[in-house]
Coordinates of C-alpha atoms in Angstrom, one line a residue:
Chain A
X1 CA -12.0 -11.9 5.1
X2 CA -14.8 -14.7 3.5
X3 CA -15.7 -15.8 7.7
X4 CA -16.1 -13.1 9.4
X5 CA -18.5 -9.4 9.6
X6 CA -15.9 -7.1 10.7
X7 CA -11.9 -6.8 11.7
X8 CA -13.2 -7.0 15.3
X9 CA -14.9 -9.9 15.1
X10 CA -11.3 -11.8 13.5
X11 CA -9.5 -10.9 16.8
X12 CA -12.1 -12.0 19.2
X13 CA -12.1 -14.8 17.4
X14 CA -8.6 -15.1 18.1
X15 CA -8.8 -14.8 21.7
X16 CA -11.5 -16.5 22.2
X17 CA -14.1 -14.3 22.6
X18 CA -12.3 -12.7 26.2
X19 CA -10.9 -9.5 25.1
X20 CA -7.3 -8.5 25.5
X21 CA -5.5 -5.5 27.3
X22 CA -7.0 -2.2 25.8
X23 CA -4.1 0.1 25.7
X24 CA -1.5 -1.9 23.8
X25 CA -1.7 -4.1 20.8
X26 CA -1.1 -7.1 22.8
X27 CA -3.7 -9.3 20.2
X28 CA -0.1 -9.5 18.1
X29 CA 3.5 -10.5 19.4
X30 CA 5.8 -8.6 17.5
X31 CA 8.7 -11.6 17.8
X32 CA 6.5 -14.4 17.4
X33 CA 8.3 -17.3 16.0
X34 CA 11.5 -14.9 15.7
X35 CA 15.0 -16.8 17.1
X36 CA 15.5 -14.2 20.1
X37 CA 18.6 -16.4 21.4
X38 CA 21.4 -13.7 23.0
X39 CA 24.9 -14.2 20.7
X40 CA 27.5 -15.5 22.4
X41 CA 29.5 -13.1 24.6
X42 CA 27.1 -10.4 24.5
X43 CA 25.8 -9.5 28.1
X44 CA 21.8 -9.9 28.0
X45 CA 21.4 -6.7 30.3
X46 CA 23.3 -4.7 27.6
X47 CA 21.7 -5.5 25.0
X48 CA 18.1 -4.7 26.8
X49 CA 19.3 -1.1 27.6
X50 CA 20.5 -0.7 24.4
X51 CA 17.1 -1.6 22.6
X52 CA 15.3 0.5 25.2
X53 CA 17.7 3.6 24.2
X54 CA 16.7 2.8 20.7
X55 CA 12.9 2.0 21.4
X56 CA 12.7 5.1 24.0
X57 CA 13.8 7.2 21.4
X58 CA 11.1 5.9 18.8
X59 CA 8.5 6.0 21.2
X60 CA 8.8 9.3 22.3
X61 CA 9.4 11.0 18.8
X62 CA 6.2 9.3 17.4
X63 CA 4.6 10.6 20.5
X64 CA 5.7 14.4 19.7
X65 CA 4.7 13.7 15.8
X66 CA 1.1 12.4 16.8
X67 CA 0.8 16.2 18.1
X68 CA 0.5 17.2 15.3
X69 CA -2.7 15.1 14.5
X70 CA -5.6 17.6 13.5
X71 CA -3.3 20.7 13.9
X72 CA -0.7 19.9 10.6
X73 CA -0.8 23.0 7.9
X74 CA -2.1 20.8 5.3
X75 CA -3.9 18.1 5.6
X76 CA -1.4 15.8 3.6
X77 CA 0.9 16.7 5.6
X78 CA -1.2 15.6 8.4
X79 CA -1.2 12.3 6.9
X80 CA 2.6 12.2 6.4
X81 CA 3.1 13.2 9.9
X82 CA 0.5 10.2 10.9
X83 CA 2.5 7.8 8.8
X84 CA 5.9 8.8 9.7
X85 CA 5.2 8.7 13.9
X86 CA 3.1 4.9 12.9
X87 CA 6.5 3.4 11.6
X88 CA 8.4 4.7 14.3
X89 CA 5.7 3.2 16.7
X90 CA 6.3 0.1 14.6
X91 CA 10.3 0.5 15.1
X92 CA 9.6 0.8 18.9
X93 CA 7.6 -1.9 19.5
X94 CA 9.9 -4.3 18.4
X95 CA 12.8 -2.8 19.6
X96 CA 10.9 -3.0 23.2
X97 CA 9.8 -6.2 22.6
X98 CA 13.3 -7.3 22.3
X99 CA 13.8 -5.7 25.5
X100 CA 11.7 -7.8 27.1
X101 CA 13.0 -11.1 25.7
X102 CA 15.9 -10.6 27.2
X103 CA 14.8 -9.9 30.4
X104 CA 15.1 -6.0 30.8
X105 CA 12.0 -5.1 31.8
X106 CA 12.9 -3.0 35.2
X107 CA 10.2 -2.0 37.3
X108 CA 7.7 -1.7 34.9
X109 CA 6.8 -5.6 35.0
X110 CA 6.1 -5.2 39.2
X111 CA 3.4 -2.2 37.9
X112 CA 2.3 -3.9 34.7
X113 CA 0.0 -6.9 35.2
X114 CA 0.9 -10.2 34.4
X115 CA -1.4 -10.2 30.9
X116 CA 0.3 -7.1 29.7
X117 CA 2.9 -7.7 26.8
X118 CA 6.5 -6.7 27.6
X119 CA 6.2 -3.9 24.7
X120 CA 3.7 -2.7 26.6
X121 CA 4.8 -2.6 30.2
X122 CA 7.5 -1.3 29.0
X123 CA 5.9 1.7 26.8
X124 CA 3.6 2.0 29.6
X125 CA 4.7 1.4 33.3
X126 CA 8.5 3.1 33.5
X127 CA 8.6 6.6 35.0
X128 CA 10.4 9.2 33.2
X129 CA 14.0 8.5 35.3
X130 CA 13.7 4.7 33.6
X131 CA 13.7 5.9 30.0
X132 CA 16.8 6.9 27.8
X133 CA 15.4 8.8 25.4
X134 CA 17.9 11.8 23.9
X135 CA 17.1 15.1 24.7
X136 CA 16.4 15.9 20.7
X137 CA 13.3 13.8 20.5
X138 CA 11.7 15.2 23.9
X139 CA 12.1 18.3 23.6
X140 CA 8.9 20.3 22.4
X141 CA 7.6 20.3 18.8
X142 CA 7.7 24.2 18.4
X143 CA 6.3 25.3 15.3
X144 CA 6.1 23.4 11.9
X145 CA 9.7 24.6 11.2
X146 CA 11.5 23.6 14.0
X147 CA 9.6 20.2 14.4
X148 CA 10.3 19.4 10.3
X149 CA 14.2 20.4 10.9
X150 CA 13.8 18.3 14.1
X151 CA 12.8 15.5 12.0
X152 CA 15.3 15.9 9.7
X153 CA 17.9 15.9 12.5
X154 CA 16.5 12.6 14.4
X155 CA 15.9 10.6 10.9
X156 CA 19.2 11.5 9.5
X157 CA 21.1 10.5 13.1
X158 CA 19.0 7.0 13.2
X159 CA 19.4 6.3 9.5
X160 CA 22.7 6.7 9.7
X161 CA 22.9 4.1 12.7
X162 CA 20.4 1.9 11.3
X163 CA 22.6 1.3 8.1
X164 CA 25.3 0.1 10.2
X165 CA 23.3 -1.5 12.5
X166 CA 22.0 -4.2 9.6
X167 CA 25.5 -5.8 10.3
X168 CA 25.0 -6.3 14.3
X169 CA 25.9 -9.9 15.3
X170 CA 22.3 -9.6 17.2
X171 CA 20.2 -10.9 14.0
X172 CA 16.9 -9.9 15.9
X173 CA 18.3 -6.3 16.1
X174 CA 19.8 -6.5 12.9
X175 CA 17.0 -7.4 11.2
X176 CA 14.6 -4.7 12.5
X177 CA 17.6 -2.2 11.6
X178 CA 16.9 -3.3 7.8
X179 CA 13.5 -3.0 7.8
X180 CA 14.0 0.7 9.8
X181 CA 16.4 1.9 6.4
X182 CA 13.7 1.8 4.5
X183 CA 11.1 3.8 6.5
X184 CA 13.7 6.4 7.8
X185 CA 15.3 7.0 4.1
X186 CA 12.1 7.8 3.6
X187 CA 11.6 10.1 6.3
X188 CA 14.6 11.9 6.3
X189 CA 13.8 12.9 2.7
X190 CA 10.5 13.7 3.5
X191 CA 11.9 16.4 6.2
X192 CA 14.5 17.5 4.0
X193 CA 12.6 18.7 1.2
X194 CA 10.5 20.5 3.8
X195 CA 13.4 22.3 4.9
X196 CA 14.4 23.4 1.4
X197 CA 11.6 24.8 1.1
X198 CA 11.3 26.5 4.2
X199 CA 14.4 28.1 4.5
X200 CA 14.8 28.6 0.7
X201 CA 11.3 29.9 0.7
X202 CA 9.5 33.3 2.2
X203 CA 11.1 35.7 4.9
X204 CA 9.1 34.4 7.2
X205 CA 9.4 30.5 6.3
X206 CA 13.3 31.4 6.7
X207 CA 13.3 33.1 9.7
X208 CA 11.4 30.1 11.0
X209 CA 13.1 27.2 9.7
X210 CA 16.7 29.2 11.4
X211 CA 14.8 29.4 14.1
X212 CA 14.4 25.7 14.4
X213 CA 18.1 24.9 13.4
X214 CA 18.8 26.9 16.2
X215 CA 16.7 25.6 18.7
X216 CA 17.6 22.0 17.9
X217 CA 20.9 22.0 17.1
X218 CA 22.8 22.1 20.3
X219 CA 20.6 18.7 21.2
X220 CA 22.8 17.0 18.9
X221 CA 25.9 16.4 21.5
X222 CA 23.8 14.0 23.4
X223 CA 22.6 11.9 20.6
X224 CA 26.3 11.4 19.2
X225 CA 28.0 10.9 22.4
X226 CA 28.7 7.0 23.3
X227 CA 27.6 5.8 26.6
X228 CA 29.2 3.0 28.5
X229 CA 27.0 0.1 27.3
X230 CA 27.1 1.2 23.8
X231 CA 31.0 1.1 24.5
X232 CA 30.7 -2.6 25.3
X233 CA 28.5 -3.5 22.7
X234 CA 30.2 -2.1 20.3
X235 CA 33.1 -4.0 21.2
X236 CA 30.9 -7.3 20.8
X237 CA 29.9 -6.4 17.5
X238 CA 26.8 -5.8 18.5
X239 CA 26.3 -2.0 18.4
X240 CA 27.0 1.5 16.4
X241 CA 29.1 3.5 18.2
X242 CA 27.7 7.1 17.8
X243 CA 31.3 8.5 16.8
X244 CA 31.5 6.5 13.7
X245 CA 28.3 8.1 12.3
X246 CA 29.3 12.1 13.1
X247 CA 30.4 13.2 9.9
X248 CA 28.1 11.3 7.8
X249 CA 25.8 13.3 10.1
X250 CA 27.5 16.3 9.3
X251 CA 27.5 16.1 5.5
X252 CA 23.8 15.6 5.2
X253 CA 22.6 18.3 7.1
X254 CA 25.4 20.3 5.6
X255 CA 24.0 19.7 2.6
X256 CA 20.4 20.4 3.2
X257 CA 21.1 23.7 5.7
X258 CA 23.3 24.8 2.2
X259 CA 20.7 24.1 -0.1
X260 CA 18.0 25.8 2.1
X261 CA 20.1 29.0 2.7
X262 CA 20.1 28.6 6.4
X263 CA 23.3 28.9 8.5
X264 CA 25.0 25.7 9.5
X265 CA 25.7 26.5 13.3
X266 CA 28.8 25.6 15.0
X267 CA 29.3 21.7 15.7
X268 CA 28.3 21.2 19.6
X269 CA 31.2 19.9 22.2
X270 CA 30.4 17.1 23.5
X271 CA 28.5 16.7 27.2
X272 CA 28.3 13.4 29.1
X273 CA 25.1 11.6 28.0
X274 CA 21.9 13.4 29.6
X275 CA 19.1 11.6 27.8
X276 CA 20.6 8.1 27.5
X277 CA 20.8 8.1 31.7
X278 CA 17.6 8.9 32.6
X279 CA 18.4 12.6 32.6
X280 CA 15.2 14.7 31.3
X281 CA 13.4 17.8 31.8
X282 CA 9.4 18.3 32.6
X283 CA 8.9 18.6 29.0
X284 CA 9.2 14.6 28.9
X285 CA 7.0 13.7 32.5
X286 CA 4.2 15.9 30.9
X287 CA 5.1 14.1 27.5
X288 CA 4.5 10.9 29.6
X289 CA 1.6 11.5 31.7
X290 CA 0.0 11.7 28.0
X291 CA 0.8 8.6 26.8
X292 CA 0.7 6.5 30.0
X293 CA -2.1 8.4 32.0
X294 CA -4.8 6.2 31.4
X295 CA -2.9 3.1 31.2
X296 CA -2.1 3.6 34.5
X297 CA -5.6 4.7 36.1
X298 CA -7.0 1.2 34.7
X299 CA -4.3 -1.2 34.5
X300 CA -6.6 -4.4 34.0
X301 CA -9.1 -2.7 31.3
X302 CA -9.5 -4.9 29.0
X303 CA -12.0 -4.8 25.2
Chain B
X1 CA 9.7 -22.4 -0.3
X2 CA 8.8 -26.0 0.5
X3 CA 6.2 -28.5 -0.3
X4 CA 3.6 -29.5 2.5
X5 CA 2.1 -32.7 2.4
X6 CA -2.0 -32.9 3.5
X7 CA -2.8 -33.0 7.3
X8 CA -4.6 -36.3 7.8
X9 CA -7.2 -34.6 9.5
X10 CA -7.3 -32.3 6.5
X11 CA -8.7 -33.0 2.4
X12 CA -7.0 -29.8 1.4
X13 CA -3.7 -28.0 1.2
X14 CA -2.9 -26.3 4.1
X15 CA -0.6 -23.6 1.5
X16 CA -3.7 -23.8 -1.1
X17 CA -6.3 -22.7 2.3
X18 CA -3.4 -20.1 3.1
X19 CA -3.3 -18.5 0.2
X20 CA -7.0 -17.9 0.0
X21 CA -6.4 -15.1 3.0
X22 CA -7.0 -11.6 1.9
X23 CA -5.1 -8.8 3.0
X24 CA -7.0 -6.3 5.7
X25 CA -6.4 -3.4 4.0
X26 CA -6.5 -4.1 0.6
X27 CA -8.8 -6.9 0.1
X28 CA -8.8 -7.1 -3.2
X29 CA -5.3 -8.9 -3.0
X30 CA -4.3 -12.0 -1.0
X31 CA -1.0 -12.2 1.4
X32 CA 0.2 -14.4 -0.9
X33 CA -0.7 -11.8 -4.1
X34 CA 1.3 -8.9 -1.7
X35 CA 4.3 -11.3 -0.7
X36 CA 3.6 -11.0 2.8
X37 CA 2.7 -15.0 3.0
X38 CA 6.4 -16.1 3.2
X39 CA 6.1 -20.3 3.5
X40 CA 3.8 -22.6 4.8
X41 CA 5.0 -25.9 5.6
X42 CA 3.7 -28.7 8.2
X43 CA 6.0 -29.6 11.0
X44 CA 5.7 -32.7 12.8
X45 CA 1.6 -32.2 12.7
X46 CA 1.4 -28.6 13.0
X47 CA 1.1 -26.6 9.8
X48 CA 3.5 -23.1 10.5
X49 CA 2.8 -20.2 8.5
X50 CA 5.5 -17.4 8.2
X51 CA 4.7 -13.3 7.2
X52 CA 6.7 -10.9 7.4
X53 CA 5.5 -7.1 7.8
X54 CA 4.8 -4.6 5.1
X55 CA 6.4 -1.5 7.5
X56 CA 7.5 -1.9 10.9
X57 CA 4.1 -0.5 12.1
X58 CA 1.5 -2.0 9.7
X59 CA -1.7 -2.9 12.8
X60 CA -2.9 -5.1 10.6
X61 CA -0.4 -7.7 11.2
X62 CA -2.6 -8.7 14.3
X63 CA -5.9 -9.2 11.9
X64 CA -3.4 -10.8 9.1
X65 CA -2.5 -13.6 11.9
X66 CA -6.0 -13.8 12.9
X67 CA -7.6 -14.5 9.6
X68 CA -5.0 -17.2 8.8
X69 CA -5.5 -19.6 12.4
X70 CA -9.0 -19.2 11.1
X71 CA -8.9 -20.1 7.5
X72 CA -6.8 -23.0 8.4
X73 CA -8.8 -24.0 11.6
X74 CA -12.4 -24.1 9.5
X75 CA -10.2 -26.1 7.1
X76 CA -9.8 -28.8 9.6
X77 CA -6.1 -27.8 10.1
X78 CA -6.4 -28.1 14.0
X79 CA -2.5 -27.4 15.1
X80 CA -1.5 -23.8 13.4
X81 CA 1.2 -21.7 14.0
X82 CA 1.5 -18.2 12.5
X83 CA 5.5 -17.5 12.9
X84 CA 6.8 -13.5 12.0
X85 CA 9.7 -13.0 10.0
X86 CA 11.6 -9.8 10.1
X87 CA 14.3 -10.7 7.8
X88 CA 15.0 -10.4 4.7
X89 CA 12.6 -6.6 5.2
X90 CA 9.5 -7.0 2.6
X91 CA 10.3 -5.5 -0.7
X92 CA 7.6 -4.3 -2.7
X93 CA 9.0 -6.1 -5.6
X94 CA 7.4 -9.0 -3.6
X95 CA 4.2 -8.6 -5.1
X96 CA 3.8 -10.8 -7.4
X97 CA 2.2 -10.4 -11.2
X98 CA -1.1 -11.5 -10.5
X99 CA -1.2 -8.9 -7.4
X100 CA -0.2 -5.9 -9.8
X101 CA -3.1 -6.7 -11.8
X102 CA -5.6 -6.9 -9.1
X103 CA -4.5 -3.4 -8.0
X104 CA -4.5 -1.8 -11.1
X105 CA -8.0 -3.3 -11.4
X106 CA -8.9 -2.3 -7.7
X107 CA -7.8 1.6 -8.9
X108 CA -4.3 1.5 -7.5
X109 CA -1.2 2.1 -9.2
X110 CA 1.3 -1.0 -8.2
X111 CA 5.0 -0.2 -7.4
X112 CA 7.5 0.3 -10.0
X113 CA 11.1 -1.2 -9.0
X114 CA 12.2 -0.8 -6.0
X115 CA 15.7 1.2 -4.8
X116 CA 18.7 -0.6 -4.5
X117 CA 20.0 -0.4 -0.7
X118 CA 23.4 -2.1 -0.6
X119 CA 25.7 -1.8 3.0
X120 CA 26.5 1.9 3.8
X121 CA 24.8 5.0 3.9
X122 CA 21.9 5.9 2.1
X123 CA 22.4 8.6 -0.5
X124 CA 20.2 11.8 0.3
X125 CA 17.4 12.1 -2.2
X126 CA 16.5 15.9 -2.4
X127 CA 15.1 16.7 -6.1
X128 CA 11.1 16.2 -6.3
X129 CA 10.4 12.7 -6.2
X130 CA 11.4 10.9 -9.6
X131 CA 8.4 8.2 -9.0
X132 CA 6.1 7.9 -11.9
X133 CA 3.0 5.9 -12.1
X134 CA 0.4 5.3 -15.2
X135 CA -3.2 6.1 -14.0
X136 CA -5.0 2.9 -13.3
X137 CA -8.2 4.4 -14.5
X138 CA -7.3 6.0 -18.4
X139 CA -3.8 4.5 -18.3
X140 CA -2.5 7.9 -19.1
X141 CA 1.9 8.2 -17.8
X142 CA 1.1 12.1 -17.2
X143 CA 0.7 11.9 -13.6
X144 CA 1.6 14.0 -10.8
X145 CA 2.3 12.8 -7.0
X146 CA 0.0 14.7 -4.7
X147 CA 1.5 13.6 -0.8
X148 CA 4.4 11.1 -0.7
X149 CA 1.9 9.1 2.0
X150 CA -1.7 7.9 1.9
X151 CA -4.3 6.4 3.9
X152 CA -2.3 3.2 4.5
X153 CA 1.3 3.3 5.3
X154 CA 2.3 1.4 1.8
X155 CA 0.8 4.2 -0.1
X156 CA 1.2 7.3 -1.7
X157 CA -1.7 9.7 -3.0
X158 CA -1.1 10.7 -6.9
X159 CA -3.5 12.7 -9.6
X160 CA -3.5 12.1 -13.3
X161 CA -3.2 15.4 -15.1
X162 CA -5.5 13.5 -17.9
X163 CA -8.2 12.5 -16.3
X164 CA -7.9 14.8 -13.2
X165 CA -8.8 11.9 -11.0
X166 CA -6.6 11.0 -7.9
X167 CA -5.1 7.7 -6.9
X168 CA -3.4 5.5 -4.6
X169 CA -0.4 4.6 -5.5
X170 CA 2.0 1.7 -3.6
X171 CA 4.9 3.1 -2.8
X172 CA 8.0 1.6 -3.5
X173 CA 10.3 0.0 -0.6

């Protein structure tokens, strides 16, 4: 940086020296320049809900990961958390973003101000009925058992989509799908050799790693059950429809749950989806007042 | 990539001034050194710059866009566009030969190769990871990985059982 003193001075540079909204990262448009034209005979309003279930569900795992800041066992670990909940911020701002350039932007744009980016309205300004999240990334972290087999459960389920999603006729969402492989293989290893050595590991680290299989386990019905858009996106060529990715789901937990000496429980029957419309508990309001608490008291801060 | 042909208004290369941009994080390399700087071309006056992310979440995208208008606007390039690309995803095989030696020399291990990802699912990798990296500091191979992340979200934090001192190490994507 040969012109400059500091980062800061780069972006207000930028902006011409007036500052920009302080809660988001609105100094950067994640699509800028990106083609964001809707493929033929895909319905615009689809797709947006689709990216939001995708986004929501980024969103609010890197949320329950950044929990973990300054309370992790170790403090690598701390770091790995950090990194792992930054790329799925990453993942969610442009799936959110592409939200937004399609138009699906709800209520939050009447609460958002006009200079807010959609990413952020959208991140910011939706109450906790307006999000379709799954159930297994709101649910409470629990100890460091249950949230590294937690982890493992919601990295494995997205890879899995993600791979398949690199070959969606949208080329926006297909392209953020094959930069998210990379980041969630990585991820999903990350979690599984923690739960090796967990559950393969002390009486205690067993006990609470089961514990955590358990606890997150029945979860995974509402993650792997199709909703009616991803139905008719799926059909468009568009989508990943959860069925198809169940038993490649199946056969890597399998394999880690073996490996770790933990019992695989029972595969759960399916439910109609909870998370994916708008159904949450507290867990995710209080999850939300968090994030979006002081967004909302100052709308129009700016830095 | 293209050639660019001088902005009137310009006596230099709008690519050459481009390429002079250092990366926020690891200043030591430029965007061009890391592969992020994907083309810069002039288009009917305006010079357009494309980059593509490092990881999904790297914040120093914004910072990477603002250094470049700047560069290119105290360069007398007055119309600039800094476009992002999302596809194909950055590979760290992008960095080129000249950016592997500036990290070694800056203390950081560069990447080795990076995996393979053809269509279909990704094979489960549960053995210790089988990443090695020389020490940039004695050169010694015997090192050990000490967190599979680091302080930046391309790197990984390693020890060399030689010399005993850490390192960063770019992690392979």
């Amino acid at each position: 940086m040969p012109h400059e003193e500091t980062v800061y001075d780069a972006l207000d540079h930028a902006h011409g020296g007036e500052g920009h909204w302080a809660f988001g990262t609105g100094f950067d448009e994640p699509l800028a320049g990106v083609d964001t034209t809707v493929p033929d005979g895909v319905d615009p309003a689809d797709l947006g809900a689709y990216c939001l279930m995708l986004g929501d569900d980024a969103l609010v795992l890197a949320q329950r990961l950044t929990q973990w800041i300054t309370a992790a066992p170790e403090l690598e670990e701390e770091v790995a958390i950090g990194n792992t909940a930054l790329d799925l911020l990453g993942q969610a701002r442009l799936l959110l973003a592409r939200a937004g350039s399609v138009g699906v932007l709800g209520r939050s744009r009447e609460r958002a101000t006009d200079s807010i980016p959609d990413e952020d309205a959208l991140a910011y300004f939706r109450d906790a009925d307006e999000f379709c999240n799954t159930g297994l990334v709101e649910a409470e972290n629990g100890d460091f058992g249950q949230t590294v087999v937690r982890l493992l459960v919601a990295s494995t389920v997205r890879l899995a989509v993600f791979a398949r999603l690199r070959e969606s006729r949208d080329p926006v969402l297909a392209a953020i799908a094959a930069k998210g492989v990379n980041e969630l293989a990585y991820h999903r290893d990350h979690a599984a050799r923690w739960v090796l050595r967990l559950g393969d590991g002390t009486a205690e680290s067993h006990r609470r790693a089961q514990d955590g299989v358990d606890a997150v386990w029945p979860l995974l019905a509402d993650v792997l059950t199709a909703t009616d858009v991803e139905r008719r996106l799926v059909a468009a060529g568009v989508a990943v429809d959860p069925a198809d990715v169940r038993e490649e789901v199946r056969d890597v937990l399998t394999t880690v749950l073996e490996r770790a000496t933990l019992r695989v429980p029972g595969w759960p029957a399916d439910t109609p989806p909870r998370g994916r419309a708008g159904k949450h508990g507290p867990e995710l309001t209080a999850l939300l007042e968090t994030l979006q608490g002081l967004a909302r008291q100052h709308p129009a801060a700016t830095w | 990539m293209t050639a660019v042909t001088a902005h009137p208004a310009a006596a230099t290369d709008p690519r050459a001034v481009a390429e002079t941009v250092t990366d926020p994080e690891l200043p030591a390399l430029t965007l061009a050194d890391l592969g992020v700087l994907r083309d810069v071309r002039v288009h009917d006056g305006t010079v357009v710059v494309d980059i593509t992310p490092t990881y999904s979440g790297c914040p120093a995208m914004g910072v990477m866009r603002a250094d470049l208008l700047h560069a290119l606007h105290s360069a007398g390039f007055d119309d600039v566009e800094v476009r992002t690309v999302l596809s194909p995803a950055w590979s760290s095989d992008w960095i080129s030969e000249a950016g592997r030696r500036k990290l070694a020399a800056a203390g950081i291990a560069p990447p080795g190769r990076a995996p393979v990802r053809p269509a279909g699912p990704v094979p489960l990798q549960l053995g210790p990871s089988r990443r090695t990296a020389s020490c940039p500091l004695c050169g010694s191979p015997d090192t050990e990985e000490l967190s599979e992340f680091g302080a930046t979200a391309c790197k990984a934090l390693r020890r060399c059982r030689s010399c005993r001192e850490p390192f960063e190490h770019v992690k392979e994507i």
